[in-house]
mmCIF file with all atom_site columns, C-alpha atoms in Angstrom:
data_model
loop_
_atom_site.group_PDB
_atom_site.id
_atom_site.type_symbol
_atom_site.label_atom_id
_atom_site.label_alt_id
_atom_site.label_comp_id
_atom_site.label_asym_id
_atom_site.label_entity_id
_atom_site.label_seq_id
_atom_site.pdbx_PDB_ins_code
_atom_site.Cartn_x
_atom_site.Cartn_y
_atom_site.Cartn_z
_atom_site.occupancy
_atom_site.B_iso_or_equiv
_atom_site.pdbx_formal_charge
_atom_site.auth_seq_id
_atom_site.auth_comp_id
_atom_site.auth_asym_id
_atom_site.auth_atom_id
_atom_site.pdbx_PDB_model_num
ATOM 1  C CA . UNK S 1 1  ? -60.708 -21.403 -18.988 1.00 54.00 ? 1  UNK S CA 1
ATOM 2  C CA . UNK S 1 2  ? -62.862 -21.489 -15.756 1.00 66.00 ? 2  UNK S CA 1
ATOM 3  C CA . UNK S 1 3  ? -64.123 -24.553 -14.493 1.00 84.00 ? 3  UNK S CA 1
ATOM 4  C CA . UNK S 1 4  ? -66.458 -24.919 -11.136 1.00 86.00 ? 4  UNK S CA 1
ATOM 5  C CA . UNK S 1 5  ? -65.081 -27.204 -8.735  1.00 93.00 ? 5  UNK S CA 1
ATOM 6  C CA . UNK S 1 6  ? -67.593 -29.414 -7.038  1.00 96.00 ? 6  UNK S CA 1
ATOM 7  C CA . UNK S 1 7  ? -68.189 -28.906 -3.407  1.00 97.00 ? 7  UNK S CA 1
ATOM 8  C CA . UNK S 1 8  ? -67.927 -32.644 -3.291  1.00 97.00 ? 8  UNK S CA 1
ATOM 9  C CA . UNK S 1 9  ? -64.442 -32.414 -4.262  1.00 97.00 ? 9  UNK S CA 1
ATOM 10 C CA . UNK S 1 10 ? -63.179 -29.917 -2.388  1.00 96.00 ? 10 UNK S CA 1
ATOM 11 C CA . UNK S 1 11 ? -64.780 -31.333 0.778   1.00 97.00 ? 11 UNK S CA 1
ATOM 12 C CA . UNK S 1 12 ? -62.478 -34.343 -0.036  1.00 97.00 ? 12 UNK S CA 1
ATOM 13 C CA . UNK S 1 13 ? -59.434 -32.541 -1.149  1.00 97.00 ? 13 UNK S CA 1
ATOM 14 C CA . UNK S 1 14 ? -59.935 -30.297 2.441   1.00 97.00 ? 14 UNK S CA 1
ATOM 15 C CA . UNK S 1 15 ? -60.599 -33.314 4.691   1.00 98.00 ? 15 UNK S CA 1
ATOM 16 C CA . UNK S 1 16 ? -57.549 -35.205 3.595   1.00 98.00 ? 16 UNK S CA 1
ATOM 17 C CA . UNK S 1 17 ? -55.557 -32.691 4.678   1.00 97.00 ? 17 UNK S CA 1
ATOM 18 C CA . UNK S 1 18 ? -56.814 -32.677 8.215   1.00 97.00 ? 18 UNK S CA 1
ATOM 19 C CA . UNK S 1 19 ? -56.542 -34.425 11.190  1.00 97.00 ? 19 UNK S CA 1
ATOM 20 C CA . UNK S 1 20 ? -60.313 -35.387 10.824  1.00 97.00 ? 20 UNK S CA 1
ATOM 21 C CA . UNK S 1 21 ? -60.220 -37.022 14.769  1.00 97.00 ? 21 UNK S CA 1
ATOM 22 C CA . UNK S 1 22 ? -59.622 -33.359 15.512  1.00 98.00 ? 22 UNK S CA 1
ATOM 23 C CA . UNK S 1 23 ? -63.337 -32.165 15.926  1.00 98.00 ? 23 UNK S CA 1
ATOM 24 C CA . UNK S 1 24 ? -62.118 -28.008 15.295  1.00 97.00 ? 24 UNK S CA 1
ATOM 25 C CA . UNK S 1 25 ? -60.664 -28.758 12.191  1.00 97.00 ? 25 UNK S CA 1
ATOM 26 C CA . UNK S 1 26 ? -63.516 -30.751 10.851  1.00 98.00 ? 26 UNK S CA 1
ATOM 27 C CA . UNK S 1 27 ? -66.083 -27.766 12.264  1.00 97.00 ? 27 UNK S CA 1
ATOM 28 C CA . UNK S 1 28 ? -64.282 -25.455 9.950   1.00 96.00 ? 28 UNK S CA 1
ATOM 29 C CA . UNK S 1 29 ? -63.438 -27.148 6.961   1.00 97.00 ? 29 UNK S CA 1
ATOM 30 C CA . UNK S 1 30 ? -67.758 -27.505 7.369   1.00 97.00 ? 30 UNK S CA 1
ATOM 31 C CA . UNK S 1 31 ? -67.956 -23.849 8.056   1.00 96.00 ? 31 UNK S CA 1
ATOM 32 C CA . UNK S 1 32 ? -65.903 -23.057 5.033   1.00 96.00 ? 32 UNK S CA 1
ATOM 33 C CA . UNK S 1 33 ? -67.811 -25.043 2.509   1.00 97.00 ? 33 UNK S CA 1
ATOM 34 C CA . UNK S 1 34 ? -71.297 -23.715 4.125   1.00 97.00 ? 34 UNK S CA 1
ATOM 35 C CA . UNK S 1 35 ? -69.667 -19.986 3.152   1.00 96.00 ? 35 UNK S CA 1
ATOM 36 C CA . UNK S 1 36 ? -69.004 -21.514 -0.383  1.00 96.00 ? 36 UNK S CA 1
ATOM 37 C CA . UNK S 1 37 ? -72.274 -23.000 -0.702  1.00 97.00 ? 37 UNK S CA 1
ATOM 38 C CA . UNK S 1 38 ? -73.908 -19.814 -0.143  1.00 96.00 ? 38 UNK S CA 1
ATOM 39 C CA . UNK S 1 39 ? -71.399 -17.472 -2.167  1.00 96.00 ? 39 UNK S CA 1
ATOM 40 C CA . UNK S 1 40 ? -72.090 -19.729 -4.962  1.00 96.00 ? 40 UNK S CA 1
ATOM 41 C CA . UNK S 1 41 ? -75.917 -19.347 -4.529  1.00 96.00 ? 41 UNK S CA 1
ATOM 42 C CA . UNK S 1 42 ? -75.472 -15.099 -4.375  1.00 96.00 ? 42 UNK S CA 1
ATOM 43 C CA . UNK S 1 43 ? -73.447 -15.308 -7.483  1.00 95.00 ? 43 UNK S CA 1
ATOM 44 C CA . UNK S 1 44 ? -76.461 -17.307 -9.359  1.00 95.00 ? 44 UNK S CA 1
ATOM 45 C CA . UNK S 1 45 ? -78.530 -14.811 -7.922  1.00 94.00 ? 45 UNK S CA 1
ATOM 46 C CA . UNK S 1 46 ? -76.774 -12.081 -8.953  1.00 95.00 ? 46 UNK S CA 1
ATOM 47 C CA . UNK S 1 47 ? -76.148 -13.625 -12.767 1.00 94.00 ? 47 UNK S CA 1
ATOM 48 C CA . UNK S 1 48 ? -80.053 -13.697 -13.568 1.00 94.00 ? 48 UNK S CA 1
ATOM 49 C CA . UNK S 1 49 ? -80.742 -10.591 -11.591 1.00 90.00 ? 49 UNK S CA 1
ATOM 50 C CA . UNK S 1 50 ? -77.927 -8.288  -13.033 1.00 92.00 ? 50 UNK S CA 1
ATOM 51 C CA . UNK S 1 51 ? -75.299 -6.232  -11.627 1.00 93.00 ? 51 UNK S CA 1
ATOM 52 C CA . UNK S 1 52 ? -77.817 -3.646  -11.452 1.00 93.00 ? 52 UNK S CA 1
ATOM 53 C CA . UNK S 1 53 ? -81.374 -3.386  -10.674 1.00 89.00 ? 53 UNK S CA 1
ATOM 54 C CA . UNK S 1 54 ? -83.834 -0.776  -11.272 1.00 87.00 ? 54 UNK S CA 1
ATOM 55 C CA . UNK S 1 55 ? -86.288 0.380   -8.513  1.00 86.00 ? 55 UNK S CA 1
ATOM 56 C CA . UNK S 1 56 ? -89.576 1.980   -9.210  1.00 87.00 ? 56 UNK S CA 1
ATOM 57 C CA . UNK S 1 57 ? -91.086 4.178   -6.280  1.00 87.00 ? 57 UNK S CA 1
ATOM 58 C CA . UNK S 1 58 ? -94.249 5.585   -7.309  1.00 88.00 ? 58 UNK S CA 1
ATOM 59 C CA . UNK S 1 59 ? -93.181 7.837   -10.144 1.00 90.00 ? 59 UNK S CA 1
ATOM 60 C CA . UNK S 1 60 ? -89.639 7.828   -9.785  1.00 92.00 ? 60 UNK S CA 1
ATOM 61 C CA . UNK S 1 61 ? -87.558 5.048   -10.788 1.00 91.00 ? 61 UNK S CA 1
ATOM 62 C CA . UNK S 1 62 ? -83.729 4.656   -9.948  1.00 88.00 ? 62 UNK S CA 1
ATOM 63 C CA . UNK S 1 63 ? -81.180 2.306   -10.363 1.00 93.00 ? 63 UNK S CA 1
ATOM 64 C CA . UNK S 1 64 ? -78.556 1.056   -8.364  1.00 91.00 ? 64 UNK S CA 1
ATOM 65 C CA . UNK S 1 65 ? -76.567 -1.759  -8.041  1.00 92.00 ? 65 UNK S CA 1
ATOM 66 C CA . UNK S 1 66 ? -77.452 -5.176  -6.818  1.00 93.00 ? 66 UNK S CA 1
ATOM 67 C CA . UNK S 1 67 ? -77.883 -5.417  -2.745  1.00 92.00 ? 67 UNK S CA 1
ATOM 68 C CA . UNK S 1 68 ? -76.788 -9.235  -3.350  1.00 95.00 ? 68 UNK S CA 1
ATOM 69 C CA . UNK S 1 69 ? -73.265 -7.925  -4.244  1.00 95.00 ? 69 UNK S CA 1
ATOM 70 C CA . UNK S 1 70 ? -72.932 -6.327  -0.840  1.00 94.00 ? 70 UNK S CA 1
ATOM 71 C CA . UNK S 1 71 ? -73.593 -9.982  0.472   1.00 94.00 ? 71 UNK S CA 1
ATOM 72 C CA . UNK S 1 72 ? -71.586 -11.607 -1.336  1.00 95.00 ? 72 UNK S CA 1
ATOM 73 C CA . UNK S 1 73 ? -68.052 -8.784  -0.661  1.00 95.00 ? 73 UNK S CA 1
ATOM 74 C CA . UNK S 1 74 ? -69.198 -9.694  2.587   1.00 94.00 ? 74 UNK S CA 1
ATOM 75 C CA . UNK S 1 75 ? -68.998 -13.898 2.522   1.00 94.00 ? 75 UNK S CA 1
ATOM 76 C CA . UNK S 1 76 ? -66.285 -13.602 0.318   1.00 93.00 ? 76 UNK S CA 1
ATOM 77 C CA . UNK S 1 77 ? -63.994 -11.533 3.244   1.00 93.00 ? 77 UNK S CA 1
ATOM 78 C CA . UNK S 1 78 ? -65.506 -14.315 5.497   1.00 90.00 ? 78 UNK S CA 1
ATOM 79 C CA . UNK S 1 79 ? -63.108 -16.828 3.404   1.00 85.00 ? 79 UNK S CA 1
ATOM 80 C CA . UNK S 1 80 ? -60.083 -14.759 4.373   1.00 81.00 ? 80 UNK S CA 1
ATOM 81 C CA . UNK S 1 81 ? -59.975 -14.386 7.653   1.00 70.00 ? 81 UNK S CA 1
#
């Protein structure tokens, strides 16, 4: 069973393991949660648009998959650097 953690709560659980007089650490536990934020935004984004999309130019029409999912692979390798 997945559940969604609230950014709320992870901001907690994050900052309580810092040194939060140390102004680095605090700049990237902000920096990580702003990634989260937005991966979680691209993957709502990408659940009512599909994993595909279909593009109409003119008289053909194609499809291919979802530029969003680019994005996110992207944010997502952000995390593990």
């Amino acid at each position: 069973m997945s559940r969604v953690v609230k950014i709320s709560d992870l901001e907690n659980q994050l900052m309580n393991r810092i040194d939060q007089d140390d102004l680095i650490e605090v700049d990237k536990v902000m920096r990580y949660l702003a990634i989260v934020k937005q991966i979680r935004k691209i993957q709502i984004t990408i659940n009512k648009g599909g994993v595909m999309t279909t593009t109409i130019n003119g008289n053909q029409e194609f499809t291919k998959a979802n530029p969003a999912i680019n994005e996110l692979n992207k944010l997502t390798k952000t995390l593990y650097l």
